[in-house]
Short mmCIF file of C-alpha atoms in Angstrom, two decimals:
data_model
loop_
_atom_site.label_atom_id
_atom_site.label_comp_id
_atom_site.label_asym_id
_atom_site.label_seq_id
_atom_site.Cartn_x
_atom_site.Cartn_y
_atom_site.Cartn_z
CA MET A 1435 -0.01 0.09 -0.07
CA LYS A 1436 2.11 2.55 -1.56
CA THR A 1437 -0.53 5.49 -2.01
CA LEU A 1438 -3.96 5.70 -0.21
CA GLY A 1439 -6.90 7.50 -1.85
CA PHE A 1440 -9.99 8.13 0.08
CA ILE A 1441 -13.58 8.84 -1.64
CA GLY A 1442 -15.23 11.15 0.13
CA MET A 1443 -14.05 13.20 3.34
CA GLY A 1444 -16.66 12.80 5.74
CA ASN A 1445 -15.93 12.09 9.76
CA MET A 1446 -15.11 8.26 9.55
CA ALA A 1447 -13.06 9.16 6.52
CA GLY A 1448 -11.38 11.52 8.52
CA ALA A 1449 -10.86 9.82 11.51
CA ILE A 1450 -9.40 6.78 9.58
CA ALA A 1451 -6.85 9.34 7.76
CA ALA A 1452 -5.78 11.22 11.09
CA GLY A 1453 -5.17 7.98 12.58
CA ILE A 1454 -2.40 6.43 9.96
CA LEU A 1455 -1.16 9.54 9.43
CA GLN A 1456 -0.32 10.59 13.52
CA LYS A 1457 0.56 6.72 13.59
CA GLY A 1458 3.42 7.13 11.15
CA LEU A 1459 2.28 4.52 9.18
CA MET A 1460 2.18 6.99 5.91
CA LYS A 1461 3.46 10.21 5.05
CA LYS A 1462 1.40 13.56 4.12
CA GLU A 1463 2.10 13.30 0.12
CA GLU A 1464 0.81 9.56 -0.23
CA VAL A 1465 -2.44 9.95 1.16
CA PHE A 1466 -5.11 11.91 -1.21
CA ALA A 1467 -8.90 12.08 -0.94
CA TYR A 1468 -11.43 13.25 -3.16
CA ALA A 1469 -14.69 15.39 -2.12
CA PRO A 1470 -17.46 16.89 -4.05
CA HIS A 1471 -16.84 20.10 -2.07
CA TYR A 1472 -13.51 21.26 -2.49
CA GLU A 1473 -12.89 24.01 -0.18
CA LYS A 1474 -14.01 22.12 2.34
CA LEU A 1475 -12.03 19.30 1.31
CA GLU A 1476 -9.15 21.56 0.88
CA ALA A 1477 -9.49 22.84 4.95
CA ASN A 1478 -10.13 19.10 5.89
CA ALA A 1479 -6.53 18.71 4.29
CA GLU A 1480 -5.02 21.33 5.92
CA LYS A 1481 -6.71 20.04 9.09
CA ILE A 1482 -5.60 16.23 9.00
CA GLY A 1483 -2.67 16.29 6.66
CA PHE A 1484 -3.40 14.83 3.16
CA VAL A 1485 -3.51 15.44 -0.30
CA PRO A 1486 -6.52 17.16 -1.69
CA CYS A 1487 -7.89 15.93 -5.28
CA LYS A 1488 -10.04 17.70 -7.65
CA ASP A 1489 -11.71 14.93 -9.19
CA LEU A 1490 -12.08 11.33 -9.14
CA LYS A 1491 -9.90 10.13 -11.98
CA GLY A 1492 -7.06 12.34 -10.76
CA LEU A 1493 -7.64 10.65 -7.13
CA THR A 1494 -7.42 7.20 -8.82
CA ALA A 1495 -4.35 7.77 -11.21
CA LYS A 1496 -2.63 9.02 -7.93
CA ALA A 1497 -3.89 6.05 -5.35
CA ASP A 1498 -3.04 2.55 -5.72
CA THR A 1499 -5.66 1.48 -3.03
CA LEU A 1500 -8.85 3.42 -2.52
CA VAL A 1501 -10.95 3.81 0.28
CA MET A 1502 -14.91 4.26 -0.79
CA ALA A 1503 -16.04 6.69 2.09
CA CYS A 1504 -18.65 8.65 0.44
CA LYS A 1505 -22.75 8.06 1.00
CA PRO A 1506 -23.96 4.50 0.00
CA TYR A 1507 -26.75 5.86 -2.42
CA GLN A 1508 -23.68 7.57 -3.92
CA ILE A 1509 -21.62 4.86 -4.56
CA GLU A 1510 -23.09 3.09 -8.12
CA GLY A 1511 -22.53 6.65 -9.53
CA VAL A 1512 -18.89 6.46 -8.35
CA LEU A 1513 -18.46 3.07 -9.62
CA SER A 1514 -20.09 3.82 -12.91
CA GLU A 1515 -17.42 6.77 -13.43
CA ILE A 1516 -14.25 5.14 -12.42
CA LYS A 1517 -14.47 1.53 -12.94
CA GLU A 1518 -12.40 1.41 -15.50
CA GLU A 1519 -9.70 2.99 -13.24
CA LEU A 1520 -9.95 0.71 -10.09
CA LYS A 1521 -8.84 -2.19 -12.53
CA GLY A 1522 -6.26 -4.01 -10.70
CA LYS A 1523 -6.31 -1.95 -7.80
CA ALA A 1524 -7.47 -2.68 -4.18
CA LEU A 1525 -10.67 -1.25 -2.95
CA ILE A 1526 -11.26 -0.95 0.79
CA SER A 1527 -15.05 -0.10 1.63
CA ILE A 1528 -16.50 1.78 4.75
CA ALA A 1529 -19.91 2.18 3.13
CA ALA A 1530 -22.66 0.63 5.26
CA GLY A 1531 -24.29 -2.31 3.69
CA TRP A 1532 -22.16 -2.47 0.76
CA ASN A 1533 -20.47 -5.47 1.83
CA TYR A 1534 -18.16 -7.84 -0.97
CA ASP A 1535 -21.32 -9.77 -2.34
CA LYS A 1536 -22.52 -6.76 -3.30
CA TYR A 1537 -19.62 -4.80 -5.12
CA GLU A 1538 -18.99 -8.12 -7.35
CA LYS A 1539 -21.63 -6.95 -10.05
CA TYR A 1540 -20.13 -3.46 -10.43
CA LEU A 1541 -16.42 -4.37 -10.15
CA ASP A 1542 -13.72 -5.69 -12.80
CA LYS A 1543 -12.53 -8.92 -11.26
CA SER A 1544 -8.90 -7.36 -11.25
CA THR A 1545 -10.41 -5.02 -8.55
CA ARG A 1546 -9.50 -6.74 -5.22
CA LEU A 1547 -12.06 -5.56 -2.29
CA GLN A 1548 -12.25 -5.41 1.16
CA PHE A 1549 -15.60 -4.33 3.29
CA ILE A 1550 -14.67 -2.92 6.61
CA MET A 1551 -16.33 -1.49 9.49
CA PRO A 1552 -14.61 1.30 11.44
CA ASN A 1553 -15.72 3.35 14.39
CA THR A 1554 -14.15 7.28 15.47
CA PRO A 1555 -11.17 6.59 17.93
CA ALA A 1556 -9.25 5.62 14.54
CA MET A 1557 -8.75 9.07 14.60
CA VAL A 1558 -6.13 8.62 17.49
CA GLY A 1559 -4.79 5.33 16.36
CA GLU A 1560 -6.98 3.52 18.59
CA GLY A 1561 -10.08 2.24 16.45
CA VAL A 1562 -11.82 -0.98 16.09
CA LEU A 1563 -11.60 -2.33 12.05
CA LEU A 1564 -13.97 -5.42 11.47
CA PHE A 1565 -12.83 -7.12 8.42
CA GLU A 1566 -15.47 -8.86 6.63
CA GLU A 1567 -13.73 -12.36 5.94
CA LYS A 1568 -14.98 -12.60 2.28
CA ASN A 1569 -12.53 -10.53 0.64
CA SER A 1570 -9.92 -10.83 -2.30
CA LEU A 1571 -7.05 -9.17 -1.43
CA LEU A 1572 -3.47 -9.78 -1.71
CA PRO A 1573 -1.90 -11.55 1.38
CA GLU A 1574 0.94 -8.70 1.84
CA GLU A 1575 -2.14 -5.88 0.97
CA ARG A 1576 -4.35 -7.62 3.93
CA GLU A 1577 -0.87 -7.51 6.38
CA GLU A 1578 -0.61 -3.57 5.37
CA ILE A 1579 -4.09 -2.59 6.83
CA LYS A 1580 -3.68 -5.17 9.56
CA LYS A 1581 -1.60 -2.69 10.91
CA LEU A 1582 -3.87 -0.88 12.66
CA PHE A 1583 -6.38 -3.00 15.14
CA VAL A 1584 -8.57 -5.15 13.27
CA ILE A 1585 -10.65 -8.11 14.45
CA GLU A 1586 -12.12 -10.37 11.55
CA LEU A 1587 -15.56 -11.35 11.18
CA PRO A 1588 -17.73 -13.71 9.29
CA VAL A 1589 -20.37 -12.06 7.63
CA HIS A 1590 -23.25 -13.12 9.73
CA LEU A 1591 -21.56 -11.26 12.39
CA MET A 1592 -20.28 -7.82 10.47
CA GLY A 1593 -23.99 -5.97 11.84
CA ILE A 1594 -23.95 -6.67 15.55
CA GLY A 1595 -19.96 -6.15 15.45
CA GLY A 1596 -20.81 -2.82 13.77
CA ALA A 1597 -23.25 -2.21 16.32
CA LEU A 1598 -20.69 -2.69 19.52
CA THR A 1599 -17.91 -1.08 17.68
CA GLY A 1600 -19.78 1.69 15.97
CA CYS A 1601 -22.53 2.70 17.78
CA GLY A 1602 -20.37 1.96 21.18
CA PRO A 1603 -17.92 5.39 21.27
CA ALA A 1604 -21.28 7.35 21.77
CA PHE A 1605 -22.61 5.15 24.59
CA VAL A 1606 -19.16 5.39 26.33
CA ASP A 1607 -19.57 9.22 25.44
CA LEU A 1608 -22.34 9.96 27.33
CA ILE A 1609 -20.21 7.71 30.51
CA ILE A 1610 -18.10 10.34 30.23
CA GLU A 1611 -20.46 13.43 30.33
CA ALA A 1612 -22.41 11.57 33.10
CA LEU A 1613 -19.63 11.00 35.41
CA GLY A 1614 -18.39 14.63 34.52
CA ASP A 1615 -21.69 15.92 35.57
CA ALA A 1616 -21.22 13.91 38.52
CA GLY A 1617 -18.03 15.48 39.24
CA VAL A 1618 -18.95 18.95 38.43
CA LYS A 1619 -21.48 18.86 40.91
CA TYR A 1620 -19.08 17.98 44.00
CA GLY A 1621 -17.03 21.07 43.25
CA VAL A 1622 -14.50 19.63 39.99
CA PRO A 1623 -13.86 22.09 37.27
CA ARG A 1624 -15.93 20.54 33.75
CA LYS A 1625 -12.18 20.15 31.99
CA GLN A 1626 -10.74 18.00 34.74
CA ALA A 1627 -13.90 15.86 35.27
CA TYR A 1628 -13.90 14.45 31.36
CA GLU A 1629 -9.95 14.47 31.76
CA MET A 1630 -9.96 12.14 34.92
CA VAL A 1631 -13.04 10.47 34.12
CA SER A 1632 -11.70 9.84 30.01
CA GLN A 1633 -8.23 8.71 31.42
CA MET A 1634 -10.07 6.24 33.75
CA ILE A 1635 -12.00 4.95 30.86
CA LEU A 1636 -8.74 4.23 28.85
CA GLY A 1637 -6.76 2.87 31.78
CA SER A 1638 -9.55 0.74 32.51
CA ALA A 1639 -9.51 -0.43 28.75
CA LYS A 1640 -6.32 -0.74 28.40
CA LEU A 1641 -5.78 -3.24 31.62
CA GLN A 1642 -8.71 -5.49 30.38
CA LEU A 1643 -6.82 -5.78 27.12
CA GLU A 1644 -3.71 -6.42 28.14
CA THR A 1645 -4.43 -8.85 30.99
CA GLY A 1646 -7.48 -10.37 29.11
CA GLU A 1647 -9.35 -11.00 32.71
CA HIS A 1648 -12.98 -10.94 32.32
CA PRO A 1649 -14.41 -7.46 33.19
CA GLY A 1650 -16.34 -9.21 36.34
CA VAL A 1651 -13.11 -10.36 37.95
CA LEU A 1652 -11.75 -6.84 37.55
CA LYS A 1653 -14.90 -5.41 39.20
CA ASP A 1654 -14.80 -6.71 41.84
CA ASN A 1655 -10.93 -6.35 42.36
CA VAL A 1656 -12.28 -2.79 42.74
CA CYS A 1657 -15.26 -3.77 45.44
CA SER A 1658 -13.98 -4.05 48.88
CA PRO A 1659 -16.64 -5.40 51.35
CA ALA A 1660 -18.99 -2.65 52.81
CA GLY A 1661 -16.76 -0.26 50.69
CA THR A 1662 -17.61 2.70 48.45
CA THR A 1663 -17.48 0.91 45.24
CA ILE A 1664 -20.04 -1.77 45.67
CA CYS A 1665 -22.42 0.99 46.81
CA GLY A 1666 -22.01 2.82 43.81
CA VAL A 1667 -22.58 -0.55 41.45
CA ASP A 1668 -25.50 -1.57 43.31
CA ALA A 1669 -26.88 2.14 42.62
CA LEU A 1670 -26.23 1.43 38.89
CA GLU A 1671 -27.50 -2.69 38.96
CA HIS A 1672 -30.73 -1.06 40.74
CA ALA A 1673 -30.61 1.45 37.48
CA GLY A 1674 -30.94 -1.29 35.26
CA ILE A 1675 -27.61 -0.62 33.92
CA ARG A 1676 -26.49 -3.86 32.07
CA ALA A 1677 -30.40 -4.41 31.20
CA GLY A 1678 -30.20 -0.60 29.24
CA PHE A 1679 -26.93 -1.36 27.35
CA ILE A 1680 -28.62 -4.61 25.89
CA ASP A 1681 -31.66 -3.17 25.07
CA ALA A 1682 -29.77 -0.03 23.34
CA ILE A 1683 -27.97 -2.86 20.79
CA ASP A 1684 -31.11 -4.51 20.43
CA ALA A 1685 -32.99 -1.06 19.03
CA ILE A 1686 -29.81 -0.70 16.87
CA MET A 1687 -30.00 -4.37 15.54
CA ASN A 1688 -34.11 -4.16 15.19
CA LYS A 1689 -34.22 -0.76 13.57
#
């Protein structure tokens, strides 16, 4: 993956591009993007650090790997315009609903394809990229992309995977805001409250990932008998926190 081109530069594409550049996986002059509103694209390029392109064919000429990051309803039109230019290239799709099977009838057989579900923490190099198992990338291309944090799932689990990792950041942000409010209630300045809570969540998540411990064990380690933490856990259980999160995922999956 010598050069990378983004077809569309919305929030998710921007997060991925920023993460790639911040991690030093690619240089500014190796990352390109096209979007219809060029002035906005230039502003994003200045902020994130990629090279803006004025047209689709100019983008495909510069990039050997393309990321389909436009709105799903725009994809048929995009593919009709650049199908020939995509021959022999790799196409990474992050557009919802456009998995491997859906692309097959639109692409030349020489275009290699991988469907990915990303999430916004990719902006700081901590994203989760869900790979659909079915793909036609070369082994070396997959290894390049796997330098980012990747979890591979079969087709039938991509929906729930996307709900957990794509929507989950919003739920965690609600927790950050709520705990921050609690800190403010008791006198902590808001900025410091958010910093403390966010670092606590980051550290807790890293502890679980690196130790592999069951979350229940880690929770028990903090709950001393008759202590303060178990009182807070008891209040959350009475508020239905577990059922609330499961209900949220049910609402997404049944939408």
